[in-house]
């Protein structure tokens, strides 16, 4: 038998049917659902009299529209947002699917709730009407975003019509330097490959620096595979994965745990398996990075300066000029001279407990700079509770941060957490697109530690310098 | 879903690279629970000022392109969010075909589910068609899915690739779910054997 990649193995274990042109019907083990991309799909089922084929494998949670202010039990003020969340309440009830309503402490961002509750397991196929479904690849699950028509298709059939992607390997060798995190890895990879570098591929991340990451860090890396254009990102499961999964509410128990573990241990790329594309970065070469523009590929080490459009080629010249103007920057300006108005710590990229620990470590005993608006939005109610128990919440509050309830919040600004035109934000989220955090808002992506350091100084800051001068 | 067979229409040039789905339809319009009515907000923040007035320089606001049915776009069109509201908005505006050197994966899939044909062509072909689109309303392009060609207003023709299954669905306006449900027996069989092999799922 020819050697297989991890992606090949998971794919092969889920093919229901193959057509002559290579189009496959792929079985879906877990379908995650949120309120924004599902109402039209449920409406489609009702119109055709179809049922949800596997309600026990379908998990819904509202996250995009929910307010994160402490008074949210009052309800959602915006009528359209309220209707969308109410529609999910009703659809979950009518179709009998697993549901975590806003009032449940387990509610949170769908990509944080899935792993936290043990719904996401190695070797599974996981889909959701959300591009950041790639997050679940950290468990060695084949996980990717789908559109609403495909949401309806999965609800009705528990399968997806798919063509297999090509295999791409991204290896991060050696050790990371102090101050460098999973976020810096994933942004640096996108900076190196571009936002279309992964188009047509499923990426397997590997190498010592990836193995050394915690599960939280691995989720951060896989989360942004989509920003590199890849259908999915994968990391082979290992002891850390099994340790994370064990004992979670929906993880297998007893004899089933043992059986699962036996299979999971086979989920790795065979020696000599073929990759269509390979990218290698040295861990020691990766610096703390930030984005300067309006595409996640606009990545530079924090020690750098705003580029000039002439530094680029082809269509990127015009795009870079547009980005620099939109961002209100000047070519040659040092990145550390860029002053910020707002700090957002949260999102499915960096809203887990380890992210909050990293930010709190920087903020301990410090205050945010005058005039800065700063908020922490934990990724789930359980992350929030744990952070309170560990004393992190108090560190944020003492520093001057708002301590919010769980949701997507200012990552995409569908709820009231938005930037005003021209407002500049240090954000731990995943997209710096024009208007992403609010019309005219300006986003710089970075790690939680970098965002926390920026909150204290009031400008983009090299966390390594910060640690030396503020120790 | 409406069939897609041939299309002759005005093509609008959008040479910007990395046009993301947040640009195509910003998040404030994702709060709808319907598929229809998004065309007026297509490219909303590029197309309108904050007071709602039109930005004259934006291509789809120019008289020649108000009735465009084809977009010729820069690399990596449709990147970012999986929102199917992006093809819904394009379709509602009247766009049935987008031509670029590359598309983001999820957007590309979503187009086919809505009767929109995304066409990938090499850079030199896109350059020719971009030039043709820049000529305005009198320059109409023709897309023929059956023979897989795009023809510029002056008769230059370019062949393109499309998956056989997707082509079949588009040409006949077929609903994927209906087709898959014909394979219910295979899904049942898969579930039975998977329940043996991986009972914890």
XYZ file of C-alpha atoms in Angstrom:
672
model
C 0.000 0.000 0.000
C 1.375 3.401 -0.908
C 2.137 5.730 1.996
C -0.653 8.147 2.924
C -0.831 11.569 4.458
C -2.996 12.251 7.494
C -5.459 14.014 5.170
C -5.576 10.969 2.847
C -6.383 8.700 5.796
C -9.253 10.798 7.169
C -10.633 11.371 3.667
C -10.545 7.665 2.790
C -12.346 6.754 6.017
C -15.286 9.009 5.093
C -15.956 8.435 1.385
C -19.518 7.209 0.830
C -19.514 7.301 -2.965
C -17.189 8.309 -5.831
C -18.317 9.508 -9.257
C -16.399 9.105 -12.527
C -15.077 12.690 -12.473
C -13.666 12.206 -8.947
C -16.516 14.020 -7.179
C -17.117 12.263 -3.859
C -19.832 12.078 -1.302
C -18.107 12.551 2.048
C -19.710 11.540 5.364
C -19.800 14.271 8.027
C -19.294 13.248 11.674
C -20.017 16.598 13.316
C -22.033 19.529 12.031
C -21.705 22.757 14.008
C -24.307 25.449 13.448
C -24.591 29.145 14.373
C -27.347 31.689 13.865
C -25.991 33.675 10.891
C -25.481 31.057 8.190
C -28.234 28.577 9.111
C -31.720 30.202 8.962
C -32.049 29.857 5.176
C -30.918 26.212 5.414
C -33.572 25.304 7.985
C -36.120 27.212 5.906
C -35.105 25.044 2.941
C -35.758 21.886 4.980
C -39.192 23.134 5.966
C -40.100 24.046 2.384
C -39.207 20.573 1.136
C -40.512 18.659 4.151
C -37.043 17.267 4.925
C -35.704 16.365 8.373
C -32.270 16.663 9.957
C -30.777 13.264 9.223
C -28.520 13.043 12.288
C -29.652 15.528 14.974
C -27.369 13.809 17.516
C -24.335 14.822 15.388
C -25.549 18.403 14.975
C -24.606 21.061 17.532
C -25.873 24.646 17.538
C -24.847 27.731 19.485
C -25.529 31.446 18.917
C -22.328 33.504 18.867
C -22.044 36.152 16.116
C -24.934 38.432 17.121
C -25.033 38.013 20.866
C -24.296 41.047 23.045
C -21.254 40.597 25.282
C -22.170 43.270 27.823
C -22.977 42.107 31.337
C -26.636 43.104 31.022
C -27.361 40.827 28.084
C -30.119 38.942 29.848
C -32.197 42.041 28.995
C -32.270 40.676 25.449
C -30.932 41.832 22.097
C -31.768 45.399 21.204
C -31.198 45.169 17.440
C -34.327 43.619 16.005
C -32.699 41.726 13.140
C -30.056 40.235 15.437
C -32.726 39.232 17.917
C -34.817 37.570 15.187
C -31.787 35.637 13.968
C -30.982 34.284 17.439
C -34.653 33.476 18.065
C -34.752 31.631 14.751
C -31.853 29.424 15.921
C -33.657 28.788 19.248
C -36.712 27.635 17.319
C -34.819 25.623 14.714
C -32.814 23.797 17.390
C -36.025 22.943 19.226
C -38.078 21.983 16.153
C -35.370 19.775 14.657
C -34.159 18.308 17.971
C -30.461 19.196 17.670
C -27.956 19.736 20.507
C -28.146 23.357 21.634
C -26.363 25.780 23.951
C -28.583 28.877 24.258
C -27.306 32.313 25.322
C -28.397 31.623 28.904
C -26.207 28.484 29.165
C -22.768 28.883 30.762
C -21.390 26.595 28.039
C -22.426 29.095 25.317
C -19.616 30.697 23.402
C -17.962 30.873 20.000
C -18.865 27.700 18.142
C -15.195 26.809 17.458
C -14.358 27.091 21.140
C -17.448 25.258 22.385
C -16.989 22.243 20.049
C -13.569 21.208 21.371
C -14.394 22.240 24.945
C -17.403 19.905 25.064
C -15.542 17.040 23.397
C -17.636 17.133 20.229
C -14.459 17.517 18.170
C -12.373 14.340 18.152
C -9.364 13.144 16.127
C -10.065 11.596 12.742
C -13.505 13.157 12.407
C -14.954 15.196 9.587
C -16.287 18.465 11.015
C -18.099 21.198 9.103
C -19.806 24.460 9.979
C -21.197 27.371 7.994
C -18.197 29.379 9.067
C -14.765 29.659 7.511
C -12.947 29.371 10.839
C -14.066 25.767 11.201
C -10.446 25.091 10.252
C -9.763 25.533 14.000
C -10.826 21.939 14.730
C -7.990 20.643 12.545
C -5.791 21.041 15.648
C -7.213 17.684 16.799
C -6.348 15.889 13.583
C -9.949 16.293 12.400
C -10.704 17.265 8.795
C -12.619 20.468 9.420
C -13.686 23.233 7.086
C -16.202 25.963 6.416
C -19.161 25.579 4.097
C -21.849 27.851 2.648
C -25.503 27.853 3.626
C -26.593 25.615 0.713
C -24.067 23.078 1.968
C -25.350 23.523 5.540
C -28.765 22.485 4.230
C -27.167 19.593 2.339
C -25.432 18.314 5.482
C -28.557 18.765 7.612
C -30.580 16.734 5.115
C -28.043 14.051 4.163
C -25.157 14.131 6.730
C -22.853 14.217 3.694
C -21.122 16.787 1.529
C -20.305 16.691 -2.181
C -16.569 17.247 -2.364
C -13.529 16.878 -4.553
C -10.333 16.005 -2.783
C -7.837 18.812 -2.285
C -4.093 18.489 -2.763
C -1.701 17.888 0.145
C 0.478 20.712 1.464
C 2.980 20.461 4.286
C 3.919 23.440 6.423
C 6.819 22.568 8.685
C 8.008 24.832 11.492
C 11.364 23.496 12.594
C 13.171 24.002 15.891
C 12.157 26.166 18.829
C 10.381 29.512 19.026
C 12.175 32.410 20.663
C 10.775 34.082 23.806
C 7.801 36.370 23.099
C 6.866 34.435 19.944
C 3.540 32.578 19.952
C 1.221 30.388 17.859
C -0.340 33.564 16.428
C 3.053 34.704 15.177
C 3.551 31.309 13.514
C 0.255 31.342 11.707
C 0.543 34.991 10.589
C 4.134 34.426 9.459
C 3.071 31.439 7.344
C 0.382 33.556 5.631
C 2.922 36.340 5.171
C 5.225 33.851 3.444
C 2.639 32.071 1.246
C 0.069 34.831 0.644
C -3.684 34.573 1.147
C -4.043 32.376 -1.945
C -0.943 30.244 -1.213
C -3.061 27.428 0.211
C -5.882 27.560 -2.353
C -6.711 24.030 -3.497
C -4.812 22.421 -0.590
C -5.315 20.953 2.831
C -2.361 21.941 5.001
C -0.714 19.641 7.515
C 1.289 21.656 10.042
C 4.207 19.765 11.536
C 7.683 20.173 12.972
C 9.106 20.642 16.448
C 7.641 24.117 17.009
C 4.137 22.810 16.222
C 4.580 19.725 18.420
C 5.691 22.011 21.254
C 2.473 24.035 21.097
C -0.380 23.417 23.526
C -3.771 22.416 22.097
C -4.858 26.040 22.431
C -1.868 27.158 20.379
C -2.507 24.484 17.752
C -6.099 25.705 17.446
C -4.793 29.241 16.836
C -2.523 27.963 14.048
C -5.220 25.874 12.307
C -7.857 28.601 12.752
C -6.069 30.824 10.266
C -5.397 28.112 7.641
C -8.378 29.613 5.818
C -6.654 33.008 5.768
C -3.925 31.309 3.779
C -6.573 30.071 1.334
C -6.419 26.404 2.388
C -9.579 24.352 2.697
C -8.397 23.034 6.060
C -5.403 22.856 8.381
C -4.456 19.678 10.227
C -2.118 18.673 13.026
C -1.557 14.980 13.764
C -2.997 14.009 17.155
C -0.537 13.062 19.913
C -0.488 12.610 23.699
C -1.332 16.300 24.208
C -4.423 15.869 22.052
C -5.571 12.755 23.890
C -4.934 14.406 27.261
C -7.023 17.444 26.207
C -9.920 15.310 24.937
C -10.055 12.791 27.795
C -12.948 13.269 30.191
C -14.730 15.959 28.144
C -18.538 15.585 28.195
C -18.846 14.082 24.711
C -15.526 12.243 24.511
C -15.714 8.437 24.472
C -15.406 6.613 27.807
C -14.296 3.178 29.015
C -13.841 0.510 26.341
C -14.814 2.994 23.619
C -12.042 5.318 24.766
C -9.517 2.515 24.388
C -10.843 1.607 20.932
C -10.793 5.227 19.847
C -7.261 5.713 21.153
C -6.035 2.723 19.155
C -7.357 4.248 15.929
C -6.299 7.794 16.769
C -2.690 6.638 17.218
C -2.642 5.575 13.545
C -3.609 9.097 12.434
C -0.288 10.381 11.211
C 1.336 10.847 7.843
C 3.230 7.747 6.720
C 6.943 7.916 6.024
C 7.446 8.837 2.357
C 3.882 10.104 1.746
C 3.644 12.632 -1.062
C 2.994 16.338 -0.528
C 2.202 18.500 -3.561
C 3.649 21.594 -1.893
C 6.019 22.065 1.036
C 6.760 25.237 2.971
C 9.349 25.278 5.743
C 9.996 28.047 8.245
C 12.600 28.002 10.981
C 11.016 28.555 14.384
C 13.964 30.688 15.492
C 13.452 33.045 12.509
C 9.871 33.889 13.507
C 9.480 37.237 15.283
C 6.466 38.765 17.001
C 4.498 40.111 14.028
C 1.654 42.524 13.281
C -0.343 43.285 10.157
C -0.036 46.732 8.602
C -2.644 46.471 5.805
C -6.088 45.105 4.993
C -5.188 41.536 4.044
C -3.895 38.923 6.506
C -0.871 38.489 4.200
C 0.225 42.045 5.042
C 2.439 40.766 7.844
C 5.706 42.233 9.150
C 7.884 41.734 12.214
C 7.069 44.427 14.782
C 10.602 45.784 14.264
C 9.700 46.689 10.664
C 8.251 49.747 8.915
C 5.176 50.411 6.772
C 6.055 49.374 3.208
C 5.615 51.405 0.057
C 3.299 50.238 -2.780
C 6.370 50.109 -5.061
C 7.742 47.295 -2.883
C 5.126 45.007 -4.472
C 4.419 43.559 -7.904
C 1.365 43.138 -10.144
C -2.105 43.716 -8.737
C -0.689 44.009 -5.224
C 0.734 47.482 -6.017
C -2.743 48.969 -6.284
C -4.035 46.876 -3.372
C -1.152 47.993 -1.124
C -1.679 51.661 -2.020
C -5.374 51.299 -1.191
C -4.539 49.533 2.114
C -2.007 52.150 3.212
C -4.499 54.928 2.520
C -7.349 53.090 4.252
C -5.141 52.383 7.267
C -4.011 56.007 7.481
C -0.314 55.117 7.418
C 2.787 56.524 5.742
C 5.366 54.367 3.951
C 8.524 54.163 6.038
C 6.718 54.833 9.311
C 7.996 52.535 12.079
C 5.353 50.030 13.124
C 6.066 50.747 16.794
C 5.178 54.419 16.175
C 1.593 53.528 15.226
C -0.744 54.786 17.945
C -3.898 52.833 18.719
C -7.327 53.718 20.131
C -8.717 50.305 20.995
C -7.606 46.839 22.066
C -9.685 43.728 21.418
C -8.665 40.425 23.009
C -10.883 37.501 22.061
C -12.280 35.614 18.991
C -12.077 31.978 17.864
C -8.416 32.657 17.066
C -7.347 33.864 20.503
C -10.239 33.635 22.971
C -9.130 30.554 24.896
C -7.787 30.326 28.452
C -4.143 30.248 27.427
C -4.618 33.448 25.407
C -6.111 35.193 28.421
C -3.248 33.932 30.595
C -0.687 35.328 28.140
C -2.365 38.730 28.056
C -2.855 38.842 31.837
C 0.826 38.010 32.352
C 1.727 41.231 30.514
C -0.957 43.302 32.264
C -0.312 42.186 35.842
C 0.017 45.314 38.000
C -0.190 47.671 34.981
C -2.724 50.159 33.648
C -3.795 50.707 30.078
C -2.670 53.996 28.524
C -4.889 57.077 28.862
C -7.710 57.245 26.345
C -7.509 53.606 25.288
C -10.670 51.506 25.083
C -9.819 47.895 25.861
C -11.961 44.804 26.131
C -11.516 41.107 26.759
C -14.201 38.842 25.366
C -13.673 35.245 26.503
C -14.420 32.585 23.888
C -16.970 30.763 26.029
C -18.785 31.018 29.325
C -16.527 28.270 30.676
C -13.344 30.096 29.613
C -14.729 33.165 31.382
C -15.460 31.187 34.559
C -12.002 29.611 34.543
C -10.327 32.989 34.031
C -12.248 34.356 37.000
C -11.195 31.392 39.115
C -7.543 31.865 38.141
C -7.684 35.568 39.040
C -7.114 36.694 35.448
C -10.386 38.614 35.267
C -9.312 40.820 38.158
C -5.984 41.568 36.462
C -7.841 42.739 33.336
C -10.331 44.794 35.332
C -7.583 46.385 37.455
C -5.670 47.275 34.288
C -8.720 49.071 32.892
C -10.100 46.439 30.504
C -13.798 45.706 30.153
C -14.475 42.097 31.156
C -17.179 40.808 28.822
C -19.424 37.801 28.286
C -18.677 35.240 25.547
C -19.257 35.758 21.823
C -17.648 36.714 18.523
C -17.937 40.393 19.396
C -15.590 42.840 17.726
C -13.916 40.227 15.530
C -16.650 40.873 12.974
C -18.752 43.501 14.707
C -22.201 42.033 14.062
C -23.177 42.915 17.611
C -22.781 46.427 19.108
C -18.999 45.931 19.665
C -17.705 47.957 16.704
C -15.028 50.413 15.666
C -15.957 53.928 14.501
C -14.565 55.301 11.207
C -10.824 55.865 11.563
C -10.613 54.126 14.949
C -7.483 51.976 15.179
C -7.500 48.620 16.950
C -4.888 46.167 18.157
C -6.826 42.930 17.728
C -6.184 39.269 18.453
C -8.748 38.237 15.844
C -8.178 36.876 12.341
C -9.188 39.420 9.688
C -8.018 42.950 9.022
C -10.287 43.477 5.998
C -11.685 46.946 5.256
C -14.655 47.550 7.523
C -14.347 44.173 9.223
C -14.546 45.580 12.759
C -16.852 48.439 11.777
C -17.082 50.730 8.748
C -13.832 52.689 8.364
C -12.254 50.838 11.316
C -8.528 50.010 11.151
C -7.336 46.631 12.383
C -3.839 45.429 13.259
C -3.727 41.681 13.936
C -1.351 40.315 16.569
C -0.953 37.891 19.491
C -2.685 38.384 22.857
C 0.615 39.331 24.546
C 1.338 41.932 21.850
C -2.185 43.347 22.130
C -1.841 43.595 25.901
C 1.520 45.384 25.596
C -0.021 47.816 23.091
C -2.840 48.535 25.544
C -0.309 49.630 28.168
C 1.879 51.757 25.898
C -0.864 53.100 23.597
C 1.038 52.151 20.438
C 2.093 48.975 18.634
C 4.823 47.487 20.802
C 7.476 44.795 20.634
C 6.489 42.512 23.481
C 10.156 41.482 23.902
C 11.179 45.084 24.644
C 8.150 45.476 26.866
C 9.144 42.478 28.957
C 12.638 43.919 29.434
C 11.564 47.472 30.326
C 8.494 46.618 32.378
C 9.827 43.611 34.264
C -31.682 27.097 -9.018
C -31.780 28.774 -12.462
C -30.009 26.964 -15.291
C -26.825 28.404 -16.717
C -26.318 27.677 -20.402
C -25.074 30.710 -22.323
C -24.799 34.314 -21.218
C -24.144 37.421 -23.302
C -23.826 40.571 -21.303
C -21.899 43.555 -20.038
C -18.765 42.743 -18.037
C -17.565 45.101 -15.300
C -13.804 45.368 -14.598
C -12.717 45.011 -10.944
C -8.928 44.568 -11.126
C -8.365 44.844 -7.356
C -6.772 41.665 -5.929
C -8.068 39.835 -2.833
C -11.645 41.158 -3.017
C -13.017 39.507 0.128
C -16.565 38.520 1.003
C -16.698 41.283 3.642
C -16.308 43.735 0.722
C -18.864 41.900 -1.397
C -21.468 42.026 1.359
C -20.587 43.629 4.715
C -21.703 41.944 7.929
C -24.575 44.298 8.749
C -26.486 42.651 5.903
C -25.953 39.113 7.222
C -28.690 39.548 9.786
C -31.358 38.603 7.294
C -33.049 35.232 7.510
C -33.836 35.323 3.756
C -31.738 34.767 0.628
C -33.262 37.531 -1.460
C -32.945 41.307 -1.575
C -29.186 41.645 -1.018
C -28.368 43.131 -4.457
C -28.831 46.713 -3.360
C -26.119 46.206 -0.731
C -23.653 44.387 -2.996
C -20.202 45.998 -2.412
C -22.001 48.366 -0.036
C -19.015 50.164 1.531
C -17.239 50.577 -1.827
C -20.458 51.621 -3.552
C -22.087 54.096 -1.138
C -20.948 56.937 1.100
C -21.844 56.776 4.790
C -24.894 58.973 4.047
C -26.170 56.436 1.500
C -25.304 58.472 -1.603
C -23.526 56.685 -4.432
C -19.753 56.868 -4.875
C -19.587 57.878 -8.534
C -16.202 56.363 -9.248
C -17.234 52.835 -8.202
C -17.564 50.712 -11.305
C -21.111 49.452 -10.771
C -22.323 53.032 -10.239
C -21.090 54.091 -13.671
C -23.868 54.210 -16.307
C -22.085 51.730 -18.578
C -21.937 49.032 -15.884
C -25.216 49.338 -13.990
C -26.607 46.347 -15.842
C -23.440 44.247 -15.712
C -23.969 40.471 -15.626
C -20.301 39.486 -15.588
C -17.408 40.603 -13.350
C -13.790 40.394 -14.448
C -11.830 40.503 -11.196
C -8.319 40.456 -9.736
C -6.663 37.404 -8.133
C -8.179 35.494 -5.205
C -11.719 36.799 -5.581
C -14.103 35.896 -2.743
C -11.531 35.237 -0.017
C -12.399 35.332 3.668
C -15.727 34.547 5.271
C -17.838 31.586 4.071
C -20.984 33.754 3.882
C -23.183 32.570 1.010
C -24.712 36.038 1.204
C -21.863 37.013 -1.169
C -23.131 34.969 -4.152
C -26.722 35.756 -3.129
C -25.930 39.478 -3.361
C -24.151 39.073 -6.708
C -27.054 37.080 -8.115
C -29.654 39.511 -6.796
C -27.767 42.359 -8.499
C -27.784 40.361 -11.743
C -24.233 38.951 -11.880
C -24.227 35.379 -13.251
C -20.529 34.921 -13.999
C -17.232 36.008 -12.391
C -13.911 35.651 -14.223
C -10.563 35.721 -12.372
C -7.178 34.036 -12.209
C -8.173 32.429 -8.880
C -11.016 32.167 -6.403
C -11.187 31.303 -2.728
C -12.398 27.746 -2.221
C -15.624 28.262 -0.248
C -16.836 31.173 -2.398
C -16.113 29.108 -5.528
C -18.297 26.245 -4.196
C -21.040 28.619 -3.107
C -21.323 30.100 -6.613
C -22.209 26.750 -8.184
C -24.990 26.226 -5.625
C -26.643 29.434 -6.846
C -26.402 29.239 -10.604
C -23.359 31.519 -10.820
C -20.435 30.356 -12.956
C -16.952 31.238 -11.608
C -14.386 30.937 -14.403
C -10.646 30.544 -13.779
C -8.395 31.682 -16.625
C -4.663 32.356 -16.908
C -3.400 35.886 -16.273
C -2.933 36.776 -19.965
C -6.519 35.779 -20.788
C -7.878 37.714 -17.803
C -5.800 40.709 -18.930
C -7.442 40.604 -22.385
C -10.932 40.272 -20.917
C -10.222 43.023 -18.360
C -9.282 45.299 -21.270
C -12.468 44.311 -23.067
C -14.588 44.983 -19.963
C -13.025 48.445 -19.686
C -14.561 49.344 -23.055
C -17.963 49.730 -21.396
C -21.541 48.841 -22.228
C -21.078 48.357 -25.947
C -18.582 45.573 -25.422
C -20.575 42.469 -24.596
C -18.901 39.197 -23.703
C -20.376 35.782 -24.308
C -19.976 32.811 -21.986
C -20.964 29.390 -23.316
C -20.905 26.718 -20.624
C -21.720 23.808 -22.956
C -18.572 24.342 -25.056
C -16.671 25.980 -22.145
C -15.628 29.232 -23.797
C -15.608 32.941 -22.995
C -15.601 35.220 -26.047
C -14.673 38.891 -25.903
C -16.602 41.580 -27.792
C -14.054 41.463 -30.622
C -14.263 37.717 -31.016
C -11.234 36.454 -29.037
C -12.222 33.167 -27.461
C -10.775 31.457 -24.385
C -11.537 27.915 -23.264
C -11.990 27.185 -19.545
C -12.142 24.098 -17.303
C -15.115 23.092 -15.186
C -15.833 19.875 -13.248
C -18.150 17.578 -15.191
C -20.553 17.180 -12.269
C -20.781 20.902 -11.565
C -21.289 21.621 -15.249
C -24.088 19.062 -15.422
C -25.817 20.613 -12.375
C -25.510 24.169 -13.737
C -26.675 23.301 -17.260
C -29.754 21.564 -15.858
C -30.387 23.743 -12.790
C -30.202 20.662 -10.528
C -30.585 20.649 -6.762
C -27.679 18.841 -5.063
C -29.745 17.594 -2.150
C -32.201 15.819 -4.411
C -29.313 14.108 -6.208
C -27.659 13.034 -2.962
C -30.888 11.669 -1.509
C -30.982 9.247 -4.445
C -27.908 7.718 -2.787
C -29.646 7.211 0.568
C -28.913 3.476 0.493
C -25.167 4.128 0.209
C -25.330 6.595 3.118
C -27.241 4.037 5.216
C -24.624 1.398 4.434
C -21.777 3.751 5.301
C -23.395 4.636 8.627
C -23.830 0.961 9.536
C -20.216 0.068 8.839
C -18.902 3.257 10.494
C -20.952 2.451 13.599
C -19.012 -0.831 13.802
C -15.592 0.646 13.066
C -15.898 3.871 15.088
C -18.764 3.415 17.554
C -17.663 6.486 19.596
C -18.584 8.863 16.759
